[in-house]
Short mmCIF file of C-alpha atoms and ligand atoms in Angstrom, two decimals:
data_model
loop_
_atom_site.label_atom_id
_atom_site.label_comp_id
_atom_site.label_asym_id
_atom_site.label_seq_id
_atom_site.Cartn_x
_atom_site.Cartn_y
_atom_site.Cartn_z
CA UNK A 1 -35.83 -0.95 36.21
CA UNK A 2 -33.49 -4.04 36.30
CA UNK A 3 -32.21 -4.95 32.53
CA UNK A 4 -30.98 -9.00 32.63
CA UNK A 5 -27.95 -7.44 30.00
CA UNK A 6 -26.24 -4.39 30.27
CA UNK A 7 -23.63 -5.16 27.45
CA UNK A 8 -22.67 -7.22 24.68
CA UNK A 9 -18.95 -7.96 23.00
CA UNK A 10 -16.36 -9.76 20.59
CA UNK A 11 -13.26 -10.87 20.76
CA UNK A 12 -12.55 -11.68 16.80
CA UNK A 13 -9.39 -13.46 16.37
CA UNK A 14 -9.93 -16.76 18.82
CA UNK A 15 -8.51 -19.82 18.00
CA UNK A 16 -10.07 -23.11 19.77
CA UNK A 17 -8.55 -26.03 20.67
CA UNK A 18 -9.90 -29.75 21.78
CA UNK A 19 -8.50 -32.70 23.52
CA UNK A 20 -10.85 -35.58 22.85
CA UNK A 21 -10.84 -38.98 24.56
CA UNK A 22 -8.88 -38.21 28.14
CA UNK A 23 -9.01 -40.09 30.92
CA UNK A 24 -12.05 -39.16 33.10
CA UNK A 25 -10.20 -38.85 36.13
CA UNK A 26 -8.86 -36.80 38.96
CA UNK A 27 -5.64 -34.44 37.57
CA UNK A 28 -6.28 -34.84 34.52
CA UNK A 29 -7.01 -31.21 33.73
CA UNK A 30 -4.42 -30.52 35.81
CA UNK A 31 -1.87 -31.89 33.85
CA UNK A 32 -3.16 -29.96 31.02
CA UNK A 33 -3.57 -26.81 32.02
CA UNK A 34 -0.43 -26.65 33.88
CA UNK A 35 1.66 -27.58 31.15
CA UNK A 36 -0.04 -24.35 29.22
CA UNK A 37 0.49 -22.21 31.81
CA UNK A 38 4.10 -22.90 32.34
CA UNK A 39 4.35 -21.57 28.88
CA UNK A 40 2.66 -18.30 30.12
CA UNK A 41 -0.44 -18.78 27.10
CA UNK A 42 -3.56 -17.51 28.72
CA UNK A 43 -6.55 -19.73 28.44
CA UNK A 44 -10.01 -17.83 27.84
CA UNK A 45 -12.62 -20.41 27.42
CA UNK A 46 -12.96 -23.78 29.08
CA UNK A 47 -15.53 -26.12 28.59
CA UNK A 48 -16.04 -29.45 29.38
CA UNK A 49 -19.14 -31.93 29.64
CA UNK A 50 -18.96 -34.85 31.31
CA UNK A 51 -17.50 -37.81 29.89
CA UNK A 52 -18.86 -41.62 28.59
CA UNK A 53 -16.72 -44.50 28.72
CA UNK A 54 -14.43 -43.32 31.20
CA UNK A 55 -13.35 -40.38 28.67
CA UNK A 56 -13.79 -37.09 28.37
CA UNK A 57 -13.21 -34.08 25.91
CA UNK A 58 -11.76 -30.80 26.87
CA UNK A 59 -11.99 -27.59 24.89
CA UNK A 60 -10.45 -24.02 25.41
CA UNK A 61 -9.57 -21.28 23.30
CA UNK A 62 -6.71 -19.12 23.25
CA UNK A 63 -6.15 -15.68 21.35
CA UNK A 64 -4.85 -16.80 17.56
CA UNK A 65 -1.09 -16.06 17.82
CA UNK A 66 -1.11 -18.51 20.96
CA UNK A 67 -2.42 -21.71 18.78
CA UNK A 68 1.19 -22.59 17.20
CA UNK A 69 2.66 -22.83 20.88
CA UNK A 70 -0.49 -24.07 22.40
CA UNK A 71 -0.52 -27.10 20.02
CA UNK A 72 3.22 -27.85 20.31
CA UNK A 73 2.34 -27.99 24.47
CA UNK A 74 -0.89 -29.88 23.82
CA UNK A 75 0.19 -32.64 21.05
CA UNK A 76 2.77 -34.30 23.00
CA UNK A 77 0.50 -34.16 26.47
CA UNK A 78 -2.53 -35.46 24.17
CA UNK A 79 -0.40 -38.48 23.37
CA UNK A 80 0.80 -39.51 26.54
CA UNK A 81 -3.15 -39.52 27.63
CA UNK A 82 -3.81 -40.99 24.90
CA UNK A 83 -6.08 -38.77 23.37
CA UNK A 84 -6.45 -36.73 20.16
CA UNK A 85 -6.04 -33.17 19.30
CA UNK A 86 -8.20 -30.94 16.97
CA UNK A 87 -8.22 -27.12 16.78
CA UNK A 88 -9.77 -24.28 14.57
CA UNK A 89 -8.28 -20.93 13.83
CA UNK A 90 -10.97 -19.01 12.85
CA UNK A 91 -13.16 -18.56 15.26
CA UNK A 92 -14.66 -15.36 17.00
CA UNK A 93 -16.49 -15.25 21.30
CA UNK A 94 -19.56 -13.51 21.85
CA UNK A 95 -20.66 -12.86 25.54
CA UNK A 96 -23.25 -10.79 26.69
CA UNK A 97 -23.22 -9.83 30.40
CA UNK A 98 -25.75 -7.95 32.97
CA UNK A 99 -25.73 -8.34 37.11
CA UNK A 100 -29.50 -8.61 35.96
CA UNK A 101 -29.29 -12.53 34.80
CA UNK A 102 -29.15 -13.81 38.63
CA UNK A 103 -32.85 -12.90 38.94
CA UNK A 104 -33.83 -13.32 35.18
CA UNK A 105 -34.65 -16.81 33.87
CA UNK A 106 -34.29 -17.50 30.11
CA UNK A 107 -31.90 -14.97 29.22
CA UNK A 108 -29.39 -17.73 27.67
CA UNK A 109 -32.51 -18.56 25.81
CA UNK A 110 -33.10 -15.27 24.23
CA UNK A 111 -29.52 -15.07 23.43
CA UNK A 112 -29.67 -18.66 21.54
CA UNK A 113 -33.04 -17.18 20.11
CA UNK A 114 -31.25 -14.23 18.74
CA UNK A 115 -27.91 -16.34 16.96
CA UNK A 116 -30.54 -18.93 15.78
CA UNK A 117 -32.65 -16.19 14.06
CA UNK A 118 -29.91 -14.76 12.56
CA UNK A 119 -28.99 -18.35 11.12
CA UNK A 120 -25.75 -18.18 13.38
CA UNK A 121 -24.29 -21.94 14.61
CA UNK A 122 -22.96 -21.83 18.01
CA UNK A 123 -19.58 -23.90 18.39
CA UNK A 124 -18.81 -23.70 22.10
CA UNK A 125 -20.90 -22.56 24.92
CA UNK A 126 -20.33 -21.35 28.38
CA UNK A 127 -21.75 -19.87 31.38
CA UNK A 128 -21.08 -17.94 34.26
CA UNK A 129 -23.30 -16.34 36.87
CA UNK A 130 -23.23 -12.81 35.09
CA UNK A 131 -22.03 -13.56 31.98
CA UNK A 132 -22.73 -16.33 28.78
CA UNK A 133 -20.16 -16.72 26.12
CA UNK A 134 -20.27 -18.69 22.71
CA UNK A 135 -17.95 -19.59 20.18
CA UNK A 136 -18.91 -18.98 16.66
CA UNK A 137 -16.79 -18.94 13.18
CA UNK A 138 -15.07 -15.55 12.66
CA UNK A 139 -17.53 -15.40 9.39
CA UNK A 140 -20.52 -14.99 11.46
CA UNK A 141 -18.97 -12.79 14.65
CA UNK A 142 -20.33 -9.45 13.80
CA UNK A 143 -23.59 -10.63 12.39
CA UNK A 144 -24.02 -12.86 16.04
CA UNK A 145 -23.00 -9.85 17.93
CA UNK A 146 -25.22 -7.61 15.96
CA UNK A 147 -28.25 -9.84 16.72
CA UNK A 148 -27.89 -9.95 20.37
CA UNK A 149 -27.46 -6.31 20.71
CA UNK A 150 -30.80 -6.14 18.96
CA UNK A 151 -32.73 -8.51 20.99
CA UNK A 152 -31.36 -7.20 24.02
CA UNK A 153 -31.64 -3.47 22.92
CA UNK A 154 -28.23 -2.76 24.04
CA UNK A 155 -27.53 -0.29 21.17
CA UNK A 156 -31.09 1.65 23.20
CA UNK A 157 -30.08 4.20 25.90
CA UNK A 158 -31.44 3.06 29.03
CA UNK A 159 -32.63 4.89 31.80
CA UNK A 160 -29.48 5.95 34.44
CA UNK A 161 -27.01 4.21 31.57
CA UNK A 162 -24.89 7.49 31.26
CA UNK A 163 -25.23 10.74 29.77
CA UNK A 164 -28.47 12.03 29.69
CA UNK B 1 -2.11 -6.09 46.37
CA UNK B 2 -4.22 -7.11 43.57
CA UNK B 3 -6.08 -11.31 44.59
CA UNK B 4 -6.85 -13.07 41.53
CA UNK B 5 -9.97 -15.37 43.75
CA UNK B 6 -11.44 -13.27 46.75
CA UNK B 7 -14.28 -15.72 47.15
CA UNK B 8 -15.43 -19.99 46.79
CA UNK B 9 -18.54 -20.93 46.93
CA UNK B 10 -20.45 -24.43 46.88
CA UNK B 11 -24.22 -25.16 45.49
CA UNK B 12 -24.38 -28.57 47.09
CA UNK B 13 -27.86 -29.72 45.46
CA UNK B 14 -27.77 -29.42 41.67
CA UNK B 15 -28.69 -32.07 39.33
CA UNK B 16 -26.76 -32.36 35.70
CA UNK B 17 -28.68 -33.04 32.37
CA UNK B 18 -27.08 -34.17 29.42
CA UNK B 19 -28.60 -34.38 25.34
CA UNK B 20 -26.23 -36.02 23.52
CA UNK B 21 -25.63 -36.07 19.59
CA UNK B 22 -28.17 -33.04 18.79
CA UNK B 23 -27.65 -31.77 15.32
CA UNK B 24 -24.99 -28.93 15.32
CA UNK B 25 -26.77 -26.31 13.29
CA UNK B 26 -28.34 -23.01 13.99
CA UNK B 27 -31.36 -23.19 16.29
CA UNK B 28 -30.89 -26.41 17.67
CA UNK B 29 -29.71 -24.97 21.54
CA UNK B 30 -33.02 -22.74 21.03
CA UNK B 31 -35.73 -25.33 20.46
CA UNK B 32 -33.80 -27.14 23.86
CA UNK B 33 -33.53 -23.91 25.92
CA UNK B 34 -36.81 -22.26 25.24
CA UNK B 35 -38.66 -25.57 25.75
CA UNK B 36 -36.96 -25.92 29.02
CA UNK B 37 -37.61 -21.78 29.96
CA UNK B 38 -41.50 -22.16 28.76
CA UNK B 39 -41.53 -24.24 31.97
CA UNK B 40 -40.06 -21.33 33.85
CA UNK B 41 -37.36 -23.68 35.18
CA UNK B 42 -34.14 -21.98 35.67
CA UNK B 43 -30.63 -23.83 34.02
CA UNK B 44 -27.60 -22.83 36.25
CA UNK B 45 -24.26 -24.03 34.34
CA UNK B 46 -24.44 -24.47 30.42
CA UNK B 47 -21.26 -26.46 28.94
CA UNK B 48 -21.18 -27.34 25.14
CA UNK B 49 -17.95 -28.68 23.64
CA UNK B 50 -17.48 -28.66 19.75
CA UNK B 51 -19.19 -31.16 18.00
CA UNK B 52 -17.73 -33.95 15.37
CA UNK B 53 -19.91 -35.96 12.30
CA UNK B 54 -21.91 -32.83 12.18
CA UNK B 55 -23.17 -33.80 15.93
CA UNK B 56 -22.91 -32.16 19.75
CA UNK B 57 -23.85 -32.29 23.54
CA UNK B 58 -24.82 -30.14 25.86
CA UNK B 59 -24.69 -30.29 29.12
CA UNK B 60 -26.56 -28.17 31.49
CA UNK B 61 -27.52 -27.77 35.41
CA UNK B 62 -30.81 -27.47 37.13
CA UNK B 63 -31.66 -27.77 40.82
CA UNK B 64 -31.95 -30.91 42.26
CA UNK B 65 -35.90 -30.65 42.67
CA UNK B 66 -36.35 -29.31 39.19
CA UNK B 67 -35.01 -32.71 37.78
CA UNK B 68 -37.90 -34.98 36.84
CA UNK B 69 -39.83 -31.49 35.12
CA UNK B 70 -36.81 -30.84 33.03
CA UNK B 71 -36.31 -34.38 32.09
CA UNK B 72 -39.73 -34.34 31.13
CA UNK B 73 -39.62 -31.64 28.77
CA UNK B 74 -36.28 -32.62 27.24
CA UNK B 75 -36.71 -36.07 26.98
CA UNK B 76 -39.30 -35.71 23.77
CA UNK B 77 -37.49 -33.44 22.29
CA UNK B 78 -34.22 -35.31 22.39
CA UNK B 79 -36.14 -37.94 20.54
CA UNK B 80 -37.07 -35.16 17.56
CA UNK B 81 -33.92 -34.48 17.29
CA UNK B 82 -32.51 -38.09 16.97
CA UNK B 83 -30.66 -37.21 20.11
CA UNK B 84 -30.67 -39.01 23.56
CA UNK B 85 -30.91 -37.97 27.28
CA UNK B 86 -28.79 -38.69 30.05
CA UNK B 87 -28.73 -37.41 33.90
CA UNK B 88 -26.86 -37.29 37.20
CA UNK B 89 -28.81 -36.56 40.43
CA UNK B 90 -26.07 -36.60 42.88
CA UNK B 91 -24.11 -33.58 41.85
CA UNK B 92 -22.42 -30.06 43.39
CA UNK B 93 -20.94 -27.05 41.60
CA UNK B 94 -18.24 -26.03 43.59
CA UNK B 95 -17.00 -22.11 42.16
CA UNK B 96 -14.51 -19.38 42.33
CA UNK B 97 -14.50 -15.69 41.67
CA UNK B 98 -12.80 -12.69 41.59
CA UNK B 99 -11.99 -9.59 39.26
CA UNK B 100 -8.41 -10.56 39.43
CA UNK B 101 -8.96 -13.30 37.21
CA UNK B 102 -8.37 -11.01 34.27
CA UNK B 103 -5.27 -10.20 34.80
CA UNK B 104 -3.77 -13.48 35.96
CA UNK B 105 -3.12 -16.26 33.90
CA UNK B 106 -2.81 -19.70 35.70
CA UNK B 107 -6.07 -19.20 37.98
CA UNK B 108 -8.19 -22.10 36.58
CA UNK B 109 -4.79 -24.54 36.74
CA UNK B 110 -4.03 -23.63 40.12
CA UNK B 111 -7.88 -24.46 41.10
CA UNK B 112 -7.47 -28.01 39.25
CA UNK B 113 -4.28 -28.17 40.87
CA UNK B 114 -6.03 -27.89 44.04
CA UNK B 115 -8.79 -30.10 42.95
CA UNK B 116 -6.41 -32.90 41.75
CA UNK B 117 -4.72 -32.91 44.89
CA UNK B 118 -7.84 -33.48 46.87
CA UNK B 119 -8.40 -36.30 44.51
CA UNK B 120 -11.87 -35.04 43.14
CA UNK B 121 -13.03 -35.87 39.42
CA UNK B 122 -14.53 -33.07 37.77
CA UNK B 123 -17.65 -33.62 35.51
CA UNK B 124 -18.02 -30.33 33.79
CA UNK B 125 -16.22 -27.00 33.52
CA UNK B 126 -17.49 -23.84 32.81
CA UNK B 127 -15.49 -20.65 32.73
CA UNK B 128 -16.60 -16.59 32.63
CA UNK B 129 -14.22 -13.83 33.14
CA UNK B 130 -14.51 -13.45 36.60
CA UNK B 131 -15.64 -17.24 37.77
CA UNK B 132 -14.64 -20.26 36.98
CA UNK B 133 -16.94 -23.56 38.00
CA UNK B 134 -16.68 -27.34 37.97
CA UNK B 135 -19.40 -29.95 38.67
CA UNK B 136 -18.35 -32.88 40.94
CA UNK B 137 -19.88 -35.79 42.93
CA UNK B 138 -21.85 -34.69 45.59
CA UNK B 139 -19.86 -36.82 48.13
CA UNK B 140 -16.72 -34.89 46.60
CA UNK B 141 -18.16 -31.27 47.22
CA UNK B 142 -17.19 -30.31 50.96
CA UNK B 143 -13.67 -31.83 50.17
CA UNK B 144 -13.04 -29.87 46.75
CA UNK B 145 -14.45 -26.62 48.60
CA UNK B 146 -12.13 -27.25 51.31
CA UNK B 147 -9.20 -27.63 48.52
CA UNK B 148 -9.99 -24.15 46.67
CA UNK B 149 -10.01 -22.07 49.81
CA UNK B 150 -6.96 -23.24 50.79
CA UNK B 151 -5.40 -22.67 47.55
CA UNK B 152 -6.46 -19.63 47.14
CA UNK B 153 -6.06 -18.81 50.87
CA UNK B 154 -9.39 -17.82 50.91
CA UNK B 155 -9.54 -18.11 55.00
CA UNK B 156 -6.82 -15.97 55.89
CA UNK B 157 -7.97 -11.97 56.87
CA UNK B 158 -6.64 -9.96 53.79
CA UNK B 159 -5.33 -6.24 53.83
CA UNK B 160 -8.74 -4.47 53.20
CA UNK B 161 -11.07 -7.41 52.95
CA UNK B 162 -13.47 -6.27 56.26
CA UNK B 163 -12.93 -5.43 59.51
CA UNK B 164 -9.02 -4.95 60.81
C1 LIG C 201 -11.26 -34.85 32.41
C2 LIG C 201 -10.92 -34.09 33.38
O1 LIG C 201 -11.18 -32.68 33.64
C3 LIG C 201 -10.85 -34.67 34.82
N1 LIG C 201 -12.13 -35.15 35.11
C4 LIG C 201 -10.22 -34.30 35.91
O2 LIG C 201 -10.73 -33.84 36.85
O3 LIG C 201 -9.14 -33.47 35.55
C1 LIG C 202 -25.35 -27.94 18.98
C2 LIG C 202 -26.27 -26.10 19.19
O1 LIG C 202 -25.65 -25.57 20.17
C3 LIG C 202 -25.94 -25.59 18.22
N1 LIG C 202 -25.20 -25.52 17.30
C4 LIG C 202 -27.18 -24.47 17.93
O2 LIG C 202 -26.47 -23.26 17.60
O3 LIG C 202 -28.04 -24.31 18.21
#
């Protein structure tokens, strides 16, 4: 019995940073993330979409307490790259996990359907093989988590999921 | 001995689709990905960054053979959303995996350093707990894979990594 999603989780206190309009050429992301790594700041989600006109934007999250340090690092760097920085403080990351995702199509779609049904707006999306994470306003976090729990029936005891 | 990255992989023949300027409100991603799921098209990477001015852009990849079907689905949908569609046919996904990523900072940075050193431009980035994927031009794929192999010493036999 192969369940595509076996768990969901929330990180309540994240902060999002966006660097908008960096040159879309090799080495730029390296400059940005090595400056952040030098300050020993752990980055969580990173999402970059394709750029246009030779520019791209990179979004990432850190824990809320690290936001001031992060901004202190990226602001001067963005200036030297001709880019701008924007951020949001009250965001939460909601994720679903499951090895079954590899063999099931439409898992992301079901997560998005759950959030749409709960009236939750997704600010960022990033996917791995066995995990999908979305960033939502902190005010929507618990509602979002509850809606994916329901959609994937994570509160029902599953065969083999633990004690009988 | 906790190694942050235990493997790297490439998917050579991916195609990227971008839907630019969708309304940034609940339910929009659901409309897009349910239309795609109805055609039984498996979506691989999905990356969305925060929008601005009430609009957002969503990038995703499918296998190259699915590109015509995918465009046939998303083009009319984009029109009804007041958005535009763009795509790229010759792209490859290069990923690194490792459970040790959870406890090591700077893994993404080291991957980006490897690609920067190889002169590879990253078109898209998405991250999970134990996996980081980047989309590069197909012409750069093998070079990119080789550079991360080298950086994370994936070709050296590791203690406990197999036969003595
Ligand atoms: C935008 C940034 O990711 C750039 N393409 C790089 O490779 O560093
Ligand atoms: C842009 C799109 O992701 C939208 N924010 C949604 O939640 O569907």
